[in-house]
mmCIF file of C-alpha atoms in Angstrom:
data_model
loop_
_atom_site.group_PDB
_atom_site.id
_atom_site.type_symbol
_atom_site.label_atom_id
_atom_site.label_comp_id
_atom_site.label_asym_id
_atom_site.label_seq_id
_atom_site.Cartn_x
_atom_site.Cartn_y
_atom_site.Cartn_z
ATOM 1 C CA UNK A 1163 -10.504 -12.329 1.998
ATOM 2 C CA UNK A 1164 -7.158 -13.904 2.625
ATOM 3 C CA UNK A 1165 -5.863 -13.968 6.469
ATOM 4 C CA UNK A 1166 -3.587 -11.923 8.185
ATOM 5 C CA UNK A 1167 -0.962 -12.606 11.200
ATOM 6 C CA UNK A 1168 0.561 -10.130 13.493
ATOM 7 C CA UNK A 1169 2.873 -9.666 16.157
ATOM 8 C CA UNK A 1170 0.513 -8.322 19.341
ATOM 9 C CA UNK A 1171 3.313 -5.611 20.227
ATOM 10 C CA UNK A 1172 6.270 -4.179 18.976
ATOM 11 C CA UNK A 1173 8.361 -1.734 20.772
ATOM 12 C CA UNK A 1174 10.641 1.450 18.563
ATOM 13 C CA UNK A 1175 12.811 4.316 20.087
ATOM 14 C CA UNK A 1176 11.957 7.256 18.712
ATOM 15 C CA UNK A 1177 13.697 8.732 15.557
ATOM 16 C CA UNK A 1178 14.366 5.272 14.885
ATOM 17 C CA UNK A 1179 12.658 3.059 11.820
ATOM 18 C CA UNK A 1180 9.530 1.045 12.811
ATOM 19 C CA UNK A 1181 9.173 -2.423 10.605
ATOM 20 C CA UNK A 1182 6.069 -3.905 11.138
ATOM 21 C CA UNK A 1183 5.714 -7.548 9.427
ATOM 22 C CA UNK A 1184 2.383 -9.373 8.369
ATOM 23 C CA UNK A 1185 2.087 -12.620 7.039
ATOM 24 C CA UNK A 1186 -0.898 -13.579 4.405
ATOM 25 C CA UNK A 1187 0.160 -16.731 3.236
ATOM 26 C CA UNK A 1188 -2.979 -17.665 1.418
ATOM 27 C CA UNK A 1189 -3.489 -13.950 -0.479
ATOM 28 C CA UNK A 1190 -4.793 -14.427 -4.014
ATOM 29 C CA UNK A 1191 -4.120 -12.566 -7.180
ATOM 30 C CA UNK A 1192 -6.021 -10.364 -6.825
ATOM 31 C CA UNK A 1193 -5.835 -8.856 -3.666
ATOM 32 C CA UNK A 1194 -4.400 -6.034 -2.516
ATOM 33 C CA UNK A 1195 -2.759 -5.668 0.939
ATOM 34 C CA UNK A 1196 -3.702 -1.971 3.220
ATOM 35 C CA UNK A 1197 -2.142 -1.116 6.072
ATOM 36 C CA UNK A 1198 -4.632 1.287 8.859
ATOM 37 C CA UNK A 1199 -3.642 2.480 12.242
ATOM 38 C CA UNK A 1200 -5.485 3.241 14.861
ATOM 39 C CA UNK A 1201 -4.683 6.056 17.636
ATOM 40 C CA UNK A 1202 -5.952 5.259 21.111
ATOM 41 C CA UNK A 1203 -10.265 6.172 20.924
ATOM 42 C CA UNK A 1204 -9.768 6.994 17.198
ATOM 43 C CA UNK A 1205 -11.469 6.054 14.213
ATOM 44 C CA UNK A 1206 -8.553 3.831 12.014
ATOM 45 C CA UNK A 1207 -6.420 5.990 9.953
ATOM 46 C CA UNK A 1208 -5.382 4.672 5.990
ATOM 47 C CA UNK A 1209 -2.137 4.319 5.630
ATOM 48 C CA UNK A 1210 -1.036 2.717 2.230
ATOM 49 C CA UNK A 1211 -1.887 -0.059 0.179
ATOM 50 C CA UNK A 1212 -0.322 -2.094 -2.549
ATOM 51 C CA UNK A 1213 -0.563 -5.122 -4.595
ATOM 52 C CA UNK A 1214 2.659 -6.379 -5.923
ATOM 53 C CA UNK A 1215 4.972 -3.610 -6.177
ATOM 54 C CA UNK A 1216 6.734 -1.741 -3.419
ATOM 55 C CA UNK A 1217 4.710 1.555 -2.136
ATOM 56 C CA UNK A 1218 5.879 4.676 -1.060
ATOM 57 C CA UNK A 1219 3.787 7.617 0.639
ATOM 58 C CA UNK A 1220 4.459 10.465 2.959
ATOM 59 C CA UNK A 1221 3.356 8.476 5.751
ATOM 60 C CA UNK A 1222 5.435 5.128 4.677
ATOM 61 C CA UNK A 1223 6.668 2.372 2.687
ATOM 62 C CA UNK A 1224 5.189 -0.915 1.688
ATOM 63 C CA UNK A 1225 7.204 -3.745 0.849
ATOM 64 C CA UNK A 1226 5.599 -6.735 -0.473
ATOM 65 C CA UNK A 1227 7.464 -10.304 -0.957
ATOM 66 C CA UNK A 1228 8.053 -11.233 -4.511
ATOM 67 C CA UNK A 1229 5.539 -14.204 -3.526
ATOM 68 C CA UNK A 1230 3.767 -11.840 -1.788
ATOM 69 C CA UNK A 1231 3.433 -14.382 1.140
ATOM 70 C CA UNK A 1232 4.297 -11.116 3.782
ATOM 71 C CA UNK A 1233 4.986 -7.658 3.727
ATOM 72 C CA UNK A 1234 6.336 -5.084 6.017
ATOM 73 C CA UNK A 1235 5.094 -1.871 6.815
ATOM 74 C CA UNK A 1236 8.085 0.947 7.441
ATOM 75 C CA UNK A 1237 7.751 4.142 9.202
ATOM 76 C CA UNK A 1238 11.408 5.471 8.722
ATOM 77 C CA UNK A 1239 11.520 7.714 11.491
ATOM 78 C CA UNK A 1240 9.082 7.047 14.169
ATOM 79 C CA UNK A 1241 7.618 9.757 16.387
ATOM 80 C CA UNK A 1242 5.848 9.316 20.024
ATOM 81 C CA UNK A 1243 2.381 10.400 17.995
ATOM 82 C CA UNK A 1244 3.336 7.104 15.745
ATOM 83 C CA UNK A 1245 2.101 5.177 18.666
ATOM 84 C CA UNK A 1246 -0.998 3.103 17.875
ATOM 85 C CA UNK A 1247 -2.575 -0.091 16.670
ATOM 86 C CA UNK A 1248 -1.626 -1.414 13.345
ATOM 87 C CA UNK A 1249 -3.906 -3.201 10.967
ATOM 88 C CA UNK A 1250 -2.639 -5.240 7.936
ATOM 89 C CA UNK A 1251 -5.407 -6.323 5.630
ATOM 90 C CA UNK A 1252 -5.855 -8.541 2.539
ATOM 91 C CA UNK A 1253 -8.996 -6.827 -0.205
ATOM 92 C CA UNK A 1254 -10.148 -7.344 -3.004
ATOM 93 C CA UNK A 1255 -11.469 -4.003 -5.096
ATOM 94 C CA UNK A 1256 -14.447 -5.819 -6.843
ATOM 95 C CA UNK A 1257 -17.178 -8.242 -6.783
ATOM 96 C CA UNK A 1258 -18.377 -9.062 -3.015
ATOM 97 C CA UNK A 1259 -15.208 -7.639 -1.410
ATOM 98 C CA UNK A 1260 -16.601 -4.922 0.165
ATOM 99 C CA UNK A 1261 -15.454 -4.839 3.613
ATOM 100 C CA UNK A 1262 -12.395 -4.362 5.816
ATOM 101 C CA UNK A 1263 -11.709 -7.437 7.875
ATOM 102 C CA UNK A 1264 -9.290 -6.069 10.887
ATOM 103 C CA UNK A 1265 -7.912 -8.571 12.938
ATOM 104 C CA UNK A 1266 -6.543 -7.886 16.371
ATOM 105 C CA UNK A 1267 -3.159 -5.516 14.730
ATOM 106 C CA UNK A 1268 -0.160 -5.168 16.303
ATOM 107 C CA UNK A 1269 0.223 -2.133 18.542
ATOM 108 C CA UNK A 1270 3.553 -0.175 18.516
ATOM 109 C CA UNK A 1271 4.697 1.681 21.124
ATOM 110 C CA UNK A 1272 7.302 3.908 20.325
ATOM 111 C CA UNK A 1273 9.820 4.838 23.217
ATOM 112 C CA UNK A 1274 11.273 8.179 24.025
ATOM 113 C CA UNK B 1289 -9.447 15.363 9.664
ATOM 114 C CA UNK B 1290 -11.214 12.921 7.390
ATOM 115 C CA UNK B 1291 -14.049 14.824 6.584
ATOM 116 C CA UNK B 1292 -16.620 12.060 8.049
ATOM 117 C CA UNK B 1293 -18.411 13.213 10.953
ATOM 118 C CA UNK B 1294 -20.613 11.282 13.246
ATOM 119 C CA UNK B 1295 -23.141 11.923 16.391
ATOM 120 C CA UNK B 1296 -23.536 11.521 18.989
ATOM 121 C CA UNK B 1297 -20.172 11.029 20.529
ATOM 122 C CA UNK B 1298 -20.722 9.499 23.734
ATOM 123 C CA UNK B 1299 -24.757 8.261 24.538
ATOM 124 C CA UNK B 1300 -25.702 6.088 27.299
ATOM 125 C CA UNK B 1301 -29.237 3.469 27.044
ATOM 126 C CA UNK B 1302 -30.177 1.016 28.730
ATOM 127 C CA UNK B 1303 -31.223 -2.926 27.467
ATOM 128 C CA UNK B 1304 -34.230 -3.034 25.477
ATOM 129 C CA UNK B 1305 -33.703 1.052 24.066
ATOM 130 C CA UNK B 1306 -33.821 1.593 20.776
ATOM 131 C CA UNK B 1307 -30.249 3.855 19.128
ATOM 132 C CA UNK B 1308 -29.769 5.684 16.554
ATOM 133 C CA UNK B 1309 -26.727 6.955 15.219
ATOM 134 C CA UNK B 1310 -25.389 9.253 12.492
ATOM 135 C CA UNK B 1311 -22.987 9.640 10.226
ATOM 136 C CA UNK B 1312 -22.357 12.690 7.356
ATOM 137 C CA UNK B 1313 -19.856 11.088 4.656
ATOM 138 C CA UNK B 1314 -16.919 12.907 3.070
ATOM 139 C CA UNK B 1315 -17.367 15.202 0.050
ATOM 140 C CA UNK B 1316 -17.926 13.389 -2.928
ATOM 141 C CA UNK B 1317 -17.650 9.874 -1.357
ATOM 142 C CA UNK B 1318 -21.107 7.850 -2.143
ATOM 143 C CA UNK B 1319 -20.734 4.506 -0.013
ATOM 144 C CA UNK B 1320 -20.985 4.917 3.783
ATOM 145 C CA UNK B 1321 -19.659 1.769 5.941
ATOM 146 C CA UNK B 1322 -20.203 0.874 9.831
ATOM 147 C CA UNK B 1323 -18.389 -0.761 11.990
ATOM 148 C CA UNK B 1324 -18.488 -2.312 15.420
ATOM 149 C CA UNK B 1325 -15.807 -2.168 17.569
ATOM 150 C CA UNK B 1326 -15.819 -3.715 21.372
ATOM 151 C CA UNK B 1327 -13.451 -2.668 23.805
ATOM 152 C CA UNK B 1328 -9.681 -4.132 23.005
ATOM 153 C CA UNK B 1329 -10.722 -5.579 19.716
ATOM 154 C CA UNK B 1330 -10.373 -4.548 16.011
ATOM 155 C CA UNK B 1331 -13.531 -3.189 14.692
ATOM 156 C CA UNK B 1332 -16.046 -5.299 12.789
ATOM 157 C CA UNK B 1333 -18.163 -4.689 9.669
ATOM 158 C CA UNK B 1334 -21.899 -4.625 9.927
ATOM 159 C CA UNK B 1335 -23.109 -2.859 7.098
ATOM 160 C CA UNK B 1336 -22.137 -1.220 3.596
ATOM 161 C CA UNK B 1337 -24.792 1.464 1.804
ATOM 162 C CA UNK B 1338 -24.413 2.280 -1.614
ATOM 163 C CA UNK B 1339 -27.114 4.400 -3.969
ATOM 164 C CA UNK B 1340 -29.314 4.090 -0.734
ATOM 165 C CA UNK B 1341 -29.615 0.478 -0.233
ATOM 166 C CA UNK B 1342 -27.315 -2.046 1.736
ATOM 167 C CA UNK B 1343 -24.456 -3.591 -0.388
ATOM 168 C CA UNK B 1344 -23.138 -6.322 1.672
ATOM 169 C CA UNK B 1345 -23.534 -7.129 5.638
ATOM 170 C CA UNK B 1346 -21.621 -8.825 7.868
ATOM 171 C CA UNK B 1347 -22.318 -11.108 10.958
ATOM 172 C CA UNK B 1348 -25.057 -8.512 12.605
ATOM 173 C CA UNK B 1349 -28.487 -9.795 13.204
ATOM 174 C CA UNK B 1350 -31.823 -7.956 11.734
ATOM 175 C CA UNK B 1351 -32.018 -5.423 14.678
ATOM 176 C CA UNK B 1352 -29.236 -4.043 13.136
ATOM 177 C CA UNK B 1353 -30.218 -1.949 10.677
ATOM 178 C CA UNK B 1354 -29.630 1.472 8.614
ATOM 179 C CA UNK B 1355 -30.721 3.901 6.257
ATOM 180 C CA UNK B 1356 -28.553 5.867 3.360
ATOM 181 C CA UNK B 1357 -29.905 9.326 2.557
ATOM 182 C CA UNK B 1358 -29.434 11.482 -1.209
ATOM 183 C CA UNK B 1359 -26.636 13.364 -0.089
ATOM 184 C CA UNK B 1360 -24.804 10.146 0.928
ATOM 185 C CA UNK B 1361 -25.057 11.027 5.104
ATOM 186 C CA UNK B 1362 -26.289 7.363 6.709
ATOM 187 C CA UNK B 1363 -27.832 6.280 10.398
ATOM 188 C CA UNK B 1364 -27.791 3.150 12.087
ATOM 189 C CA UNK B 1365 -30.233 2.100 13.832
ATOM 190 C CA UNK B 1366 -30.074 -0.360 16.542
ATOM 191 C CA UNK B 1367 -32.867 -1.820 18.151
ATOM 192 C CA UNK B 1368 -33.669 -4.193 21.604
ATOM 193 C CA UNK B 1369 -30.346 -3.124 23.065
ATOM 194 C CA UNK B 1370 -28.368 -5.483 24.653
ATOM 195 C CA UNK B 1371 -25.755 -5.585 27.345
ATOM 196 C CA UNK B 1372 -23.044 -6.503 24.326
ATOM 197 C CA UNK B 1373 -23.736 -3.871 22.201
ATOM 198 C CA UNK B 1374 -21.795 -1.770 24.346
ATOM 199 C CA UNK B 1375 -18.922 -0.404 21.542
ATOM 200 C CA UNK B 1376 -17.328 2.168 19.482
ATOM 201 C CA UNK B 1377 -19.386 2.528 16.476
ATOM 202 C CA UNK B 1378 -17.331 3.889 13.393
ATOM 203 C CA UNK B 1379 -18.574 5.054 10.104
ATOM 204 C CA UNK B 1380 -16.158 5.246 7.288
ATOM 205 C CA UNK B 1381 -17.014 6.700 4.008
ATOM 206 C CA UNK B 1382 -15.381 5.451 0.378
ATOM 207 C CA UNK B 1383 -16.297 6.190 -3.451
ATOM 208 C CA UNK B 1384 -17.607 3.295 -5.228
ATOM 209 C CA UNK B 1385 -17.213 3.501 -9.071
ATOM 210 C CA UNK B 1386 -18.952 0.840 -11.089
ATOM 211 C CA UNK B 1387 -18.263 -2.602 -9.561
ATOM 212 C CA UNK B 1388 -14.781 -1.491 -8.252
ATOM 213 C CA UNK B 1389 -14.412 -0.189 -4.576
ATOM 214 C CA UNK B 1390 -11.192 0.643 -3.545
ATOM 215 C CA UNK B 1391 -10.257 -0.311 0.035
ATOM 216 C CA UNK B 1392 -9.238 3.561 1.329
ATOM 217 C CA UNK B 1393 -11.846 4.063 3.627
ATOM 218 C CA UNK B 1394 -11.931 7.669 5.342
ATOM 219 C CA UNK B 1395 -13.064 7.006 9.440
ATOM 220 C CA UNK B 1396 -15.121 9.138 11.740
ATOM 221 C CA UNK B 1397 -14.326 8.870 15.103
ATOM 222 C CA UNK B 1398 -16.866 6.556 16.294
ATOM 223 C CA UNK B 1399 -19.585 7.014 19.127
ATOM 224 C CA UNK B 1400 -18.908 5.720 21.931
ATOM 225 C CA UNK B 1401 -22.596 3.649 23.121
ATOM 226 C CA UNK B 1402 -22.707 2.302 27.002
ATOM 227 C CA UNK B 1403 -25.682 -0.295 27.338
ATOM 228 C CA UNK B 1404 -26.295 -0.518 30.893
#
């Protein structure tokens, strides 16, 4: 599975949008890119997923470079319970792709 | 709520102990996953179980191992405990159909293993 880079920490007032970036530069064709979060002693949480096409879910929305190089997660309004670690991952859905790699995320605090 | 439950929650053993752990799977999900997860890190795959047998395995050595019952619930056993086993151990359950396995897995929320 393709890499993924994160910022370590990202601060967002509350009420305010949260855009969290990711860069997978070397993401094939056929991967798709998920976004989990993970609430201090937690299990991760899914959050959305897409492969070329902007997503959209009551949680948030995906957008994904036409080159699809990066994407950025958006939580449009954050809340204080929005506060957690967040995992971008590259996956394939077939063949030997069966696992999640996380990498060290970016945790988001979000400021009263 | 995922659905995914796991126990114990907290255990405490001690280095050379043998673990097991548990892990019932969401309704109608038929691939069970575990991860490990050391303090301030992301978590890490060990194991997949599909139809009862292990489907793929990451970097874990043999004393890592598991079992996948019928109705789709899994353990993990881990034996010769060592000091760096200490971790969150998460279980996350998925539905596998044919050779395509979507990456929407469904967490537990871990248990929580001191090795002392």
């Amino acid at each position: 599975d393709a890499k993924t880079t994160q910022p370590p920490s990202m601060d967002c007032a509350e009420g305010r949008a949260a855009n969290l970036p990711c860069n997978h530069s070397t993401i094939s064709g056929n991967e798709y890119v998920y976004w989990y979060r993970q609430i201090h002693s937690q299990g991760p949480q899914y959050i959305i997923h897409g492969l070329k096409n902007n997503e959209t879910n009551e949680m948030a929305s995906l957008i994904i470079t036409e080159d699809r190089k990066s994407s950025t997660l958006i939580l449009p309004h954050a809340t204080l319970r929005d506060t957690a670690v967040y995992y971008c991952i590259v996956r394939g859905h077939s063949g030997s792709a069966r696992q999640l790699t996380f990498g060290s995320g970016t945790q988001l605090t979000v400021l009263p | 709520e995922t659905g995914v439950t796991q126990s114990p929650t907290h255990l405490i053993k001690t280095r050379g102990q043998q673990v097991t752990l548990r892990c019932s799977s969401q309704s109608g999900h038929n691939t069970v996953s575990w991860y490990q997860q050391a303090l301030g890190q992301g978590p890490q795959f060990i194991f997949q179980y599909y139809r009862e047998e292990e489907n793929g395995r990451g970097n874990f050595p043999p004393r890592f191992s598991g079992l996948q019952f019928p109705n789709y619930s899994s353990e993990l056993n881990v034996n010769a405990l060592e000091l760096d086993d200490s971790a969150l151990y998460l279980c996350a359950s998925s539905r596998k159909q044919g050779a395509t396995d979507t990456g929407e897995l469904f967490f537990g929320e871990g248990s929580r293993l001191t090795v002392l």
